[in-house]
Amino acid sequence: MCRTLSAFPSTCLERAKEFKTRLGIFLHKSEVGSESGTVSKFEWGSKHSKEKFVPEDVLGWKESFDHLLSSKSGIAAFRAFLKTEFSEENLEFWLACEEFKKIHSATKLASRAQRIFEEFICSEAPKEVNIDHETRELTQKNLQAVTATCFDEAQEKTRTLMEKDSYPRFLRSAAYRDLAEKACAASTSQPGCHAGECSHT
């Protein structure tokens, strides 16, 4: 399953992956047109979501990427944003790795590791993440003796990519700005939410 494209240089595969992502963003923007984020707006306290957005939580997402990833509603909102950019595979891989580390059974660990590799790391993976050739090869070698840390380097690479690339765009998105404004409005009667916190760059 993973060998068909192995003859191609890794740089070509990485560029193709990047092109696919950029094309997806372009097509999405074309569909949205001049609408100011209405298509990708997050529902405030959506009935489709198990949990409502807590104003303090929403405002905290911009403090750090770690804060966002530690919030269930933050992950849900970030995932919704990534779907509009056709790049949710990075977050899904990161979450899969977090769950993978919680497995205690050696047998389950090995089978889950293979599934994660085939779904996210393999060069023909349906949700292939954008990592360099060296990291991909190292991860494949790690599968020869599976441990809870065998995806650590690949997970860190995708996390860094999200933090430096997707996360800033998420904070600048019309969807997040709309959510933050509503969160600030909901917190106006409480101390700690000042006008400066509700401004956006």
PDB file of C-alpha atoms in Angstrom, residues 23 33 41 61 89 96 115 117-118 138 144 148 159 178 181 197:
ATOM      1  CA  LEU A  23      -5.477  24.321  -4.014  1.00  0.00           C
ATOM      2  CA  GLY A  33     -16.586  34.562  -2.283  1.00  0.00           C
ATOM      3  CA  LYS A  41     -18.649  30.476  11.589  1.00  0.00           C
ATOM      4  CA  TRP A  61      -7.375  30.208  23.161  1.00  0.00           C
ATOM      5  CA  GLU A  89      -5.304  15.636   9.118  1.00  0.00           C
ATOM      6  CA  ALA A  96      -4.521   9.967  17.535  1.00  0.00           C
ATOM      7  CA  ARG A 115      -3.173   1.733  11.800  1.00  0.00           C
ATOM      8  CA  PHE A 117       1.080   4.747  10.293  1.00  0.00           C
ATOM      9  CA  GLU A 118      -1.129   3.609   7.407  1.00  0.00           C
ATOM     10  CA  LEU A 138      12.457   7.229  11.519  1.00  0.00           C
ATOM     11  CA  GLN A 144       9.865  -2.453  14.387  1.00  0.00           C
ATOM     12  CA  ALA A 148       4.308   4.623  23.383  1.00  0.00           C
ATOM     13  CA  ARG A 159       2.256  20.244  16.199  1.00  0.00           C
ATOM     14  CA  ASP A 178     -16.901  36.517  15.865  1.00  0.00           C
ATOM     15  CA  GLU A 181     -16.501  39.111  20.367  1.00  0.00           C
ATOM     16  CA  GLU A 197      -8.767  41.852  25.149  1.00  0.00           C
TER      17      GLU A 197
END
